[in-house]
Short mmCIF file of N, CA and C in Angstrom, two decimals:
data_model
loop_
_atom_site.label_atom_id
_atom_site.label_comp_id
_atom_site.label_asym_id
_atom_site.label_seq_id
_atom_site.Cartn_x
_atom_site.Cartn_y
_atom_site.Cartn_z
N UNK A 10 -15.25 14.34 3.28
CA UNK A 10 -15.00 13.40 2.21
C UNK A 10 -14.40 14.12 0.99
N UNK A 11 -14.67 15.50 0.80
CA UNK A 11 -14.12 16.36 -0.02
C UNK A 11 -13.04 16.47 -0.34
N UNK A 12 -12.50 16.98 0.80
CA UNK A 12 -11.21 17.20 1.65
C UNK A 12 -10.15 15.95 0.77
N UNK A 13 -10.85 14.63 1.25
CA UNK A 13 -9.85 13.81 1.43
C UNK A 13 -9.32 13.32 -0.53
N UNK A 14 -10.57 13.77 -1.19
CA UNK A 14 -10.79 13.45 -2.59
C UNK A 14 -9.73 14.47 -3.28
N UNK A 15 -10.08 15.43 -2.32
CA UNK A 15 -8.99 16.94 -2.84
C UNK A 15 -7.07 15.91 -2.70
N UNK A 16 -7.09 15.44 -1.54
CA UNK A 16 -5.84 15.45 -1.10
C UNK A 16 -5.35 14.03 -2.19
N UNK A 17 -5.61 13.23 -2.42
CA UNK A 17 -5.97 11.71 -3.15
C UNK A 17 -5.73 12.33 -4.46
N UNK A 18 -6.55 13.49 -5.13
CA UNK A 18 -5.99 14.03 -6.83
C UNK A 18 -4.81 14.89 -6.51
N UNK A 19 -4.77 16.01 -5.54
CA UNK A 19 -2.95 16.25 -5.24
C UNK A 19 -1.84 15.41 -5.42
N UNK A 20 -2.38 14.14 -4.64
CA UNK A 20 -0.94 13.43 -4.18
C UNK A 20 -0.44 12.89 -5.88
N UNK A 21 -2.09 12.23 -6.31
CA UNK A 21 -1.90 11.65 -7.73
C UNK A 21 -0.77 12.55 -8.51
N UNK A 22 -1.33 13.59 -8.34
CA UNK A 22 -0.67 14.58 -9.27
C UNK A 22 1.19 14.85 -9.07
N UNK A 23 0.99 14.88 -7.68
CA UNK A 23 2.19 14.97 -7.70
C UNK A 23 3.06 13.68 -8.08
N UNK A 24 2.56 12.21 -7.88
CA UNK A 24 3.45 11.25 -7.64
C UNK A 24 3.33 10.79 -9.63
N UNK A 25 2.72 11.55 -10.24
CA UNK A 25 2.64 11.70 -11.99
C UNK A 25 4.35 12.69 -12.14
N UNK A 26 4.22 13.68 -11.50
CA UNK A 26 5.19 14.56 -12.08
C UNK A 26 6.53 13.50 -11.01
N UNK A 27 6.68 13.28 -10.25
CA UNK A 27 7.48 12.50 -9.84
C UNK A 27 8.07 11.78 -10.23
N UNK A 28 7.18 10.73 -11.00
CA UNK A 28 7.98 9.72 -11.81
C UNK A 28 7.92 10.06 -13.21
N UNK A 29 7.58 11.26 -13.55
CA UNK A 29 8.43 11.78 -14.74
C UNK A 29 9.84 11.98 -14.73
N UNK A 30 9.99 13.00 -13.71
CA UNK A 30 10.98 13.46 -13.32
C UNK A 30 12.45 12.41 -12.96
N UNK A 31 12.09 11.64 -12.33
CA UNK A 31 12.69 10.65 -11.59
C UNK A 31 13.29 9.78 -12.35
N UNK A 32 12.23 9.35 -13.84
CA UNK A 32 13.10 8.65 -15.07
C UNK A 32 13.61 8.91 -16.25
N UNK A 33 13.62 10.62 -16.06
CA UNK A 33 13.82 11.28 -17.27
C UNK A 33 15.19 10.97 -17.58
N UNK A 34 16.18 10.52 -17.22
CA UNK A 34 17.83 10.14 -17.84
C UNK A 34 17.71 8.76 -17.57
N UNK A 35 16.79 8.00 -17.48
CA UNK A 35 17.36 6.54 -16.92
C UNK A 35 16.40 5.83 -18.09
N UNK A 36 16.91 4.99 -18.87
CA UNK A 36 16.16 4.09 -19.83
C UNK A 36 15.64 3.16 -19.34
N UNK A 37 14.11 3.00 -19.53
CA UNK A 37 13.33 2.18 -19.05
C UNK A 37 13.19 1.10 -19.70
N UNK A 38 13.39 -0.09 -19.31
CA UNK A 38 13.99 -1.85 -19.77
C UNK A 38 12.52 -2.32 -20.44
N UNK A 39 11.72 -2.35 -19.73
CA UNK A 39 10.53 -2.96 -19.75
C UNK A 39 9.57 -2.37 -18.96
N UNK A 40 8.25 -2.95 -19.60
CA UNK A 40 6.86 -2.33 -19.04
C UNK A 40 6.42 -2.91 -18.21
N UNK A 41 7.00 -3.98 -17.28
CA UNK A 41 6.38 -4.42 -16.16
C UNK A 41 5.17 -3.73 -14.99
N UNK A 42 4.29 -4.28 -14.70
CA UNK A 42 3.19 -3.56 -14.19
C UNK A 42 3.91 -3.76 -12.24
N UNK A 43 3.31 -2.83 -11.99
CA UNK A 43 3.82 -3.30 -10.36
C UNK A 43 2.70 -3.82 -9.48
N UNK A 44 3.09 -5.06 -9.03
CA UNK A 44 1.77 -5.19 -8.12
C UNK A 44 1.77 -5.38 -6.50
N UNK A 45 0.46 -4.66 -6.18
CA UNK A 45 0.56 -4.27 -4.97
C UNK A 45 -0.73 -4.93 -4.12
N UNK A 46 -0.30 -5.88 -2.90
CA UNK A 46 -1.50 -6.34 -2.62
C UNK A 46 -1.14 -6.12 -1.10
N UNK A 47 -2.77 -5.22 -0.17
CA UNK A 47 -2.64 -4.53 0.58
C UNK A 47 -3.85 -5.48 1.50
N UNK A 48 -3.71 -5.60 2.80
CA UNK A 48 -4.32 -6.22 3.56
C UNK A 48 -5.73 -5.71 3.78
N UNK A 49 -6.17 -4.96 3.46
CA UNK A 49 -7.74 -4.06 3.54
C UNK A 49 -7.39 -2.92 2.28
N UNK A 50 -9.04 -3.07 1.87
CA UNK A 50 -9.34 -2.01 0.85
C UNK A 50 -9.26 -0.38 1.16
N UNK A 51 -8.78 -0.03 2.40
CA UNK A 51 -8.30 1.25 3.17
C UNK A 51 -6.89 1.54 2.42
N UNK A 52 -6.21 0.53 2.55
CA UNK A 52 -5.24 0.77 1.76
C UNK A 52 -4.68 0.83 0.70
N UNK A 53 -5.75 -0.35 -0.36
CA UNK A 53 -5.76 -0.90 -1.27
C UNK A 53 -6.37 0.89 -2.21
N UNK A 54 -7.29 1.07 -1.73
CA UNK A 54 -7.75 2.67 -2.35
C UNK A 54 -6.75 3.77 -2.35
N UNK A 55 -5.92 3.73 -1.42
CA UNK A 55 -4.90 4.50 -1.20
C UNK A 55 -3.71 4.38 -2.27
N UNK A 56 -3.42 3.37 -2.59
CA UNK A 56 -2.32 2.69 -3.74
C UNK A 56 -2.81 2.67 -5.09
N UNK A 57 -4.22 2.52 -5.15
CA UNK A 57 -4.66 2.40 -6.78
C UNK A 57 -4.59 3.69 -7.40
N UNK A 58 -4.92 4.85 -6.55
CA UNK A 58 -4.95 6.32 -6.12
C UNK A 58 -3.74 6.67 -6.79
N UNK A 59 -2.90 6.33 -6.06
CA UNK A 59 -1.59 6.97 -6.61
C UNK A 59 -1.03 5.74 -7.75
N UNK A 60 -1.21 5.10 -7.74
CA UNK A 60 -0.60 3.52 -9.16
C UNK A 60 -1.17 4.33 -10.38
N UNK A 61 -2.05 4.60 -10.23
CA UNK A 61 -3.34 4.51 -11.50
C UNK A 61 -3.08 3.49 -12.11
N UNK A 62 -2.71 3.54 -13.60
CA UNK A 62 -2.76 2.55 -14.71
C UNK A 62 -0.98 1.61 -14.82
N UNK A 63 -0.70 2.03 -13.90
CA UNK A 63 0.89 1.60 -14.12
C UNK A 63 1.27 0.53 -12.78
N UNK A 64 -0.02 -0.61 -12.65
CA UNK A 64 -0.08 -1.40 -12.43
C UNK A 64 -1.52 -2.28 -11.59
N UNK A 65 -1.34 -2.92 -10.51
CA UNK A 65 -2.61 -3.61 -10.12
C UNK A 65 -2.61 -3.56 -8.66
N UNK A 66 -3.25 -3.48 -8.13
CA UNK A 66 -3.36 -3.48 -6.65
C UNK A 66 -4.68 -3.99 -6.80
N UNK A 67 -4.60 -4.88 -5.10
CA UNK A 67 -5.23 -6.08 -4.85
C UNK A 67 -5.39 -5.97 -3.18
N UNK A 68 -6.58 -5.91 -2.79
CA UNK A 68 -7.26 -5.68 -1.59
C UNK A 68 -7.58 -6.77 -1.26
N UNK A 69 -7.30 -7.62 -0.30
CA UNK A 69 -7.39 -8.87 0.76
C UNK A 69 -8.44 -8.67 1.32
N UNK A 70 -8.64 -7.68 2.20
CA UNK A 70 -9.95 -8.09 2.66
C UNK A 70 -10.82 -6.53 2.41
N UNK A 71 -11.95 -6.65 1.13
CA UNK A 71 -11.96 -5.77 0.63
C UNK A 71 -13.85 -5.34 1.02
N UNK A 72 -14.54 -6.07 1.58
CA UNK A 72 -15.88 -5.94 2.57
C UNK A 72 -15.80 -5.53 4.23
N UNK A 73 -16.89 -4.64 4.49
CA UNK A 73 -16.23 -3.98 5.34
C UNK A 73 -17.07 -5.21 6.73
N UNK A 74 -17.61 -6.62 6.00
CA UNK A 74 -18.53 -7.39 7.27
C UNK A 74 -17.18 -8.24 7.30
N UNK A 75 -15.91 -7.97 6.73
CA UNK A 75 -15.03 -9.04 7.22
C UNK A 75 -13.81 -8.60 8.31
N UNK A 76 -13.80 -9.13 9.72
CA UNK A 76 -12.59 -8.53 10.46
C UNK A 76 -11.07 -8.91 10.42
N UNK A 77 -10.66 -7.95 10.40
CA UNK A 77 -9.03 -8.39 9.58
C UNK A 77 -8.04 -8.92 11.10
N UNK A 78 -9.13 -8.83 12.30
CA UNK A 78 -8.65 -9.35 13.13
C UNK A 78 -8.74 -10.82 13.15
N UNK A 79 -9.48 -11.67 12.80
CA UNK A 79 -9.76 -12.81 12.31
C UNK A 79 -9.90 -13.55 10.90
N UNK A 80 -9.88 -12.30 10.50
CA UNK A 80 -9.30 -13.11 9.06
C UNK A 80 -8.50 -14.25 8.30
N UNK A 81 -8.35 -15.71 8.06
CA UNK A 81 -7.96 -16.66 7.76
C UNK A 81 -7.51 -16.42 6.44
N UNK A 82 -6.46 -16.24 5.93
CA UNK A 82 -5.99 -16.31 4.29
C UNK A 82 -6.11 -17.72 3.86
N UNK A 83 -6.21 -17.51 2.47
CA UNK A 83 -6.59 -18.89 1.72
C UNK A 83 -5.23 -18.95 1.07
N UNK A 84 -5.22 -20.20 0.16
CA UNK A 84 -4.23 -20.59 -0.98
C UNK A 84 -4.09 -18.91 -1.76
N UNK A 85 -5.50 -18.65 -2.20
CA UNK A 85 -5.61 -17.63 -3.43
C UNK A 85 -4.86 -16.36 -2.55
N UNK A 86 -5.05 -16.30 -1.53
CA UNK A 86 -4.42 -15.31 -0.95
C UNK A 86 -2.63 -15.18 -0.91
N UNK A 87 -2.20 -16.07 -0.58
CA UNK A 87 -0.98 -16.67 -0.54
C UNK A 87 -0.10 -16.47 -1.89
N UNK A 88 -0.89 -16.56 -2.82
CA UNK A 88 -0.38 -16.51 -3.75
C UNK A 88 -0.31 -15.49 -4.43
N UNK A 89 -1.34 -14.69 -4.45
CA UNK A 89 -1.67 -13.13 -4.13
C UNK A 89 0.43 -12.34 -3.64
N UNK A 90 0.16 -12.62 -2.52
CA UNK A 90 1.20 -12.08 -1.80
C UNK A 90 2.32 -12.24 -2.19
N UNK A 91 2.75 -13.37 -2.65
CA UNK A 91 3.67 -13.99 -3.37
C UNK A 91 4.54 -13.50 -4.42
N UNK A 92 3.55 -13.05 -5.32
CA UNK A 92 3.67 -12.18 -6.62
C UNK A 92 3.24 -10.88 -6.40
N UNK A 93 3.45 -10.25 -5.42
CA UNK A 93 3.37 -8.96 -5.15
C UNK A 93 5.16 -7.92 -5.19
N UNK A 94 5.20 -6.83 -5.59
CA UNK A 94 6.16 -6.15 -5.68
C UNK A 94 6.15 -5.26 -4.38
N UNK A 95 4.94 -4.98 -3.75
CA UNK A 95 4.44 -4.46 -2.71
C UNK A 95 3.64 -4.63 -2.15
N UNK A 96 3.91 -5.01 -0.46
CA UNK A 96 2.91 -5.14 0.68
C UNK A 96 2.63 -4.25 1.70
N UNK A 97 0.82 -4.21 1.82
CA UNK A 97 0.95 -2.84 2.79
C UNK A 97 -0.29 -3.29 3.19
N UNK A 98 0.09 -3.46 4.82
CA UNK A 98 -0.27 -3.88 6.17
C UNK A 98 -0.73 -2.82 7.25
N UNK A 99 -1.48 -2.91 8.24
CA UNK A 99 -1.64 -2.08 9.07
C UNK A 99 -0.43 -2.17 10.14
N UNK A 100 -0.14 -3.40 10.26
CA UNK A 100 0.62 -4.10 11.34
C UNK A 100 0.01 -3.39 12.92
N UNK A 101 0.51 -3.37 13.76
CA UNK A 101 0.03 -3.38 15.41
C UNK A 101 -1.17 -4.39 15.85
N UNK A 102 -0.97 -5.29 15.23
CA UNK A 102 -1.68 -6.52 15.73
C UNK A 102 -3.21 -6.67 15.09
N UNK A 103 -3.31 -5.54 14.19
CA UNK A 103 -4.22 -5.29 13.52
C UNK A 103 -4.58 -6.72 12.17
N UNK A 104 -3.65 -6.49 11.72
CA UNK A 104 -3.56 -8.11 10.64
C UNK A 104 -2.47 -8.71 10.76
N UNK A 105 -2.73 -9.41 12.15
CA UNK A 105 -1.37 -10.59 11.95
C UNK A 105 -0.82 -11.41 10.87
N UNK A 106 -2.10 -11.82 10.54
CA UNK A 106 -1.94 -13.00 8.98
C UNK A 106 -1.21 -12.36 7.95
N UNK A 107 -0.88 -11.11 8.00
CA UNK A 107 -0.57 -10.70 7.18
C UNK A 107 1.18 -10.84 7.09
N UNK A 108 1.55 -10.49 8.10
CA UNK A 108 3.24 -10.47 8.46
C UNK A 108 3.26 -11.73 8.58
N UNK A 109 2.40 -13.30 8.93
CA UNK A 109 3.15 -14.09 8.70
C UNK A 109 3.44 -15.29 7.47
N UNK A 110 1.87 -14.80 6.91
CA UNK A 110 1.90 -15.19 4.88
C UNK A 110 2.88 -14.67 4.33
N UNK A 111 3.86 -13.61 4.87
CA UNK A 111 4.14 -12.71 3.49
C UNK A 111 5.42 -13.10 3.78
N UNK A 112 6.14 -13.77 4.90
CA UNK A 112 7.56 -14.07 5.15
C UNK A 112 8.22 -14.55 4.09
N UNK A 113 8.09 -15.39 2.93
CA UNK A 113 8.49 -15.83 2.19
C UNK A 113 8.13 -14.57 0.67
N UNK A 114 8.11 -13.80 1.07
CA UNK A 114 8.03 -12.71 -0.08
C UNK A 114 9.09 -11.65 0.05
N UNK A 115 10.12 -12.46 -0.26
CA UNK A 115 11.67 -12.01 0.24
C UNK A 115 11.93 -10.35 -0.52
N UNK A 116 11.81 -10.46 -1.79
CA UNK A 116 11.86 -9.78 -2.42
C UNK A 116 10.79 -8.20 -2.64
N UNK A 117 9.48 -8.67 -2.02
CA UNK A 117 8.35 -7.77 -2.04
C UNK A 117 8.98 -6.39 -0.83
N UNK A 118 8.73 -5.03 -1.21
CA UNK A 118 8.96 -4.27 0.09
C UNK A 118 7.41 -4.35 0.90
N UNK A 119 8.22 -4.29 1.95
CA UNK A 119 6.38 -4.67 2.91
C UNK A 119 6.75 -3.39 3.65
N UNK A 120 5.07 -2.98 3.52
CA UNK A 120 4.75 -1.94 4.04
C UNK A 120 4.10 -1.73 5.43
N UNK A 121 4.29 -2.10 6.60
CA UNK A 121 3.38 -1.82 7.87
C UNK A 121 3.08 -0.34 8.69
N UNK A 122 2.18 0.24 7.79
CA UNK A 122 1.87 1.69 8.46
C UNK A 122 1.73 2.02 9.61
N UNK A 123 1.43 1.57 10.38
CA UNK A 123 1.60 1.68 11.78
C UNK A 123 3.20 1.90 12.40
N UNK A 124 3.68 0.82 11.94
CA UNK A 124 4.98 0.76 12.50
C UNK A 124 6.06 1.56 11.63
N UNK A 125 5.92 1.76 10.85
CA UNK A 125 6.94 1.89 9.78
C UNK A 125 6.95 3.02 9.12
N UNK A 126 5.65 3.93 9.23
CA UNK A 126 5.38 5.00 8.56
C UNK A 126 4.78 6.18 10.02
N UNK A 127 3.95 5.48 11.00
CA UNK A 127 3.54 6.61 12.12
C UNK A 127 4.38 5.91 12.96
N UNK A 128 5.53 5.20 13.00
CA UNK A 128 6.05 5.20 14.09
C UNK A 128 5.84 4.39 15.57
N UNK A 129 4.62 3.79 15.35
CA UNK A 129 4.03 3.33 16.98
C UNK A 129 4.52 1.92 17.31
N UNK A 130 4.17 1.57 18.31
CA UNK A 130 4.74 0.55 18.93
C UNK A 130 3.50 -0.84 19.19
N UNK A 131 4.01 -1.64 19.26
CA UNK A 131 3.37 -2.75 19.76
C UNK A 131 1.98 -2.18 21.06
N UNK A 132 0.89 -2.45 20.70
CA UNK A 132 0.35 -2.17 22.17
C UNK A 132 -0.07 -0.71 21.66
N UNK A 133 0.25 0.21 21.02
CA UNK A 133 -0.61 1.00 20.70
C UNK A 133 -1.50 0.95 19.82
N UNK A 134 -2.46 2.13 19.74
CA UNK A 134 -3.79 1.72 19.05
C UNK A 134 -4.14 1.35 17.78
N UNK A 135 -3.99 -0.11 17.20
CA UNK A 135 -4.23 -0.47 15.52
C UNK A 135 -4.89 0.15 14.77
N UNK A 136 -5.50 0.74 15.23
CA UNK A 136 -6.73 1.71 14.52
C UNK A 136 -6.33 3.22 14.24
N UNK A 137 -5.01 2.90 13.01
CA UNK A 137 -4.52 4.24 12.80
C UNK A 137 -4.81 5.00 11.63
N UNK A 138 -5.48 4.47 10.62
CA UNK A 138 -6.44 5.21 9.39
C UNK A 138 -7.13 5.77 9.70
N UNK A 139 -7.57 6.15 11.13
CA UNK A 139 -8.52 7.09 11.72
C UNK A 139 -7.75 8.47 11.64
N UNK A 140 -6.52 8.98 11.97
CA UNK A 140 -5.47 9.65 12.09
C UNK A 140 -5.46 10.42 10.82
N UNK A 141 -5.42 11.50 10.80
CA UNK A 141 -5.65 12.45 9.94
C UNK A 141 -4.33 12.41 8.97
N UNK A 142 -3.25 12.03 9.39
CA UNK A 142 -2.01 12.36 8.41
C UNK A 142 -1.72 11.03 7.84
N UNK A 143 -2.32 9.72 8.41
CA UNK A 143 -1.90 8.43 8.11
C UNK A 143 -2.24 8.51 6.35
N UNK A 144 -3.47 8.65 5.43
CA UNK A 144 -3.13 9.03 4.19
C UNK A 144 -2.36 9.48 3.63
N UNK A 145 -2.27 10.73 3.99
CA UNK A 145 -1.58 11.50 3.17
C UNK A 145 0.22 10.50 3.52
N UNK A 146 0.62 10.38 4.45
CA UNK A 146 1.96 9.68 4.79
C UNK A 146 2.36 8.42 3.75
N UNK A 147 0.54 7.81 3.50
CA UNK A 147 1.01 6.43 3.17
C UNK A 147 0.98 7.15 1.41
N UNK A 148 0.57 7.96 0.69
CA UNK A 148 0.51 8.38 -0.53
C UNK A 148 1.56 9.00 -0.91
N UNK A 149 2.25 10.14 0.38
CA UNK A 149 3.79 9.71 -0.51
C UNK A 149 4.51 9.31 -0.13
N UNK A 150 4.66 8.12 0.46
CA UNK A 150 5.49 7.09 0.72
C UNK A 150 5.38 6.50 -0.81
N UNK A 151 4.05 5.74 -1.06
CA UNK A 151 4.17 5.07 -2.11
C UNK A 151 4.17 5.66 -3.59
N UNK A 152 3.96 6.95 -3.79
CA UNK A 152 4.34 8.22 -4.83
C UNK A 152 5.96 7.60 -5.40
N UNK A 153 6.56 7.77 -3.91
CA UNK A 153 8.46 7.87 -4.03
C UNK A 153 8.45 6.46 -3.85
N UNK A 154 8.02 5.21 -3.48
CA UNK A 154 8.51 4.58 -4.23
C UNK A 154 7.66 3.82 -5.26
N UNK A 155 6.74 4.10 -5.89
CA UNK A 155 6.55 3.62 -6.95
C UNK A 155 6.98 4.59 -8.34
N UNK A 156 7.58 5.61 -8.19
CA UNK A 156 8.41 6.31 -9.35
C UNK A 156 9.87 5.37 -9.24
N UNK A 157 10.43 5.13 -7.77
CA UNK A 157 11.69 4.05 -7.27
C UNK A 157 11.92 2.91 -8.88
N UNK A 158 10.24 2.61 -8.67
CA UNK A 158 10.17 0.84 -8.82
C UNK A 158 10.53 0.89 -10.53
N UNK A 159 9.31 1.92 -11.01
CA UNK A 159 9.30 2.51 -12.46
C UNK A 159 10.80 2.52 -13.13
N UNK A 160 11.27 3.21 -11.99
CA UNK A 160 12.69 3.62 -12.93
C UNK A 160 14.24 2.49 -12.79
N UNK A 161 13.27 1.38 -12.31
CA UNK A 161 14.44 0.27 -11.98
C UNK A 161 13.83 -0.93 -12.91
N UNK A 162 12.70 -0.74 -13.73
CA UNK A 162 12.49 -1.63 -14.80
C UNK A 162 13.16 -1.61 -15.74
#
């Protein structure tokens, strides 16, 4: 658990000097907050981690007695997603509801770690936050682009 607390203030750190770096010649328009709403609090911890104060992230299903295999989204959810700048999913069949609420969030980048970040396929194992590099992958993924998002306000 050390370990992972160690790697979580690294990444922070780095994805701080990042988006220093990243907007140092580019004039920033406005203070818009970025928001990020992530299908489980696995991920949702992972994004607040690296966001800190430079916006909101929002965990869907954020108790660990609820299965995201059956999980039913509500209105509040929907709308949630809606007004999100970023979505991040397990995808591999892990939270369906999730890829098909969010279709109309044209504009949001959606994030499906499974597929999109380790690569796997349909039919392999959803249960990829077990995977030792899946953190660290999904922290700087969202490091680079939430310095992206910063410097396009």
């Amino acid at each position: 658990m050390k370990y992972f607390k160690n790697i979580i203030a690294f990444l922070m750190i780095m994805a701080f000097v990042l988006n220093l770096s990243s907007c140092s010649q580019k004039v920033v328009k406005s203070h818009a907050k970025i928001r990020v709403v992530a299908s489980t609090d696995t991920y949702g911890q992972v994004a607040k981690s690296v966001l800190g104060q430079n916006g909101q992230v929002i965990s869907i299903i954020n108790k660990s007695n609820v299965d995201p295999h059956d999980y039913q989204p509500t209105t509040i959810t929907a709308e949630q997603i809606s007004n999100a700048n970023i979505l991040i999913s397990n995808g591999l069949g892990y939270d369906t509801w999730m890829k098909s609420i969010s279709m109309n969030a044209k504009k949001a980048n959606k994030i499906a770690v499974g597929e999109d970040l380790l690569h796997f396929k349909s039919g392999d194992n959803p249960h990829v936050w077990y995977k030792l590099n899946t953190i660290t992958k999904l922290a700087n993924y969202l490091a680079n682009l939430f310095s992206k998002k910063r410097c396009q306000e």
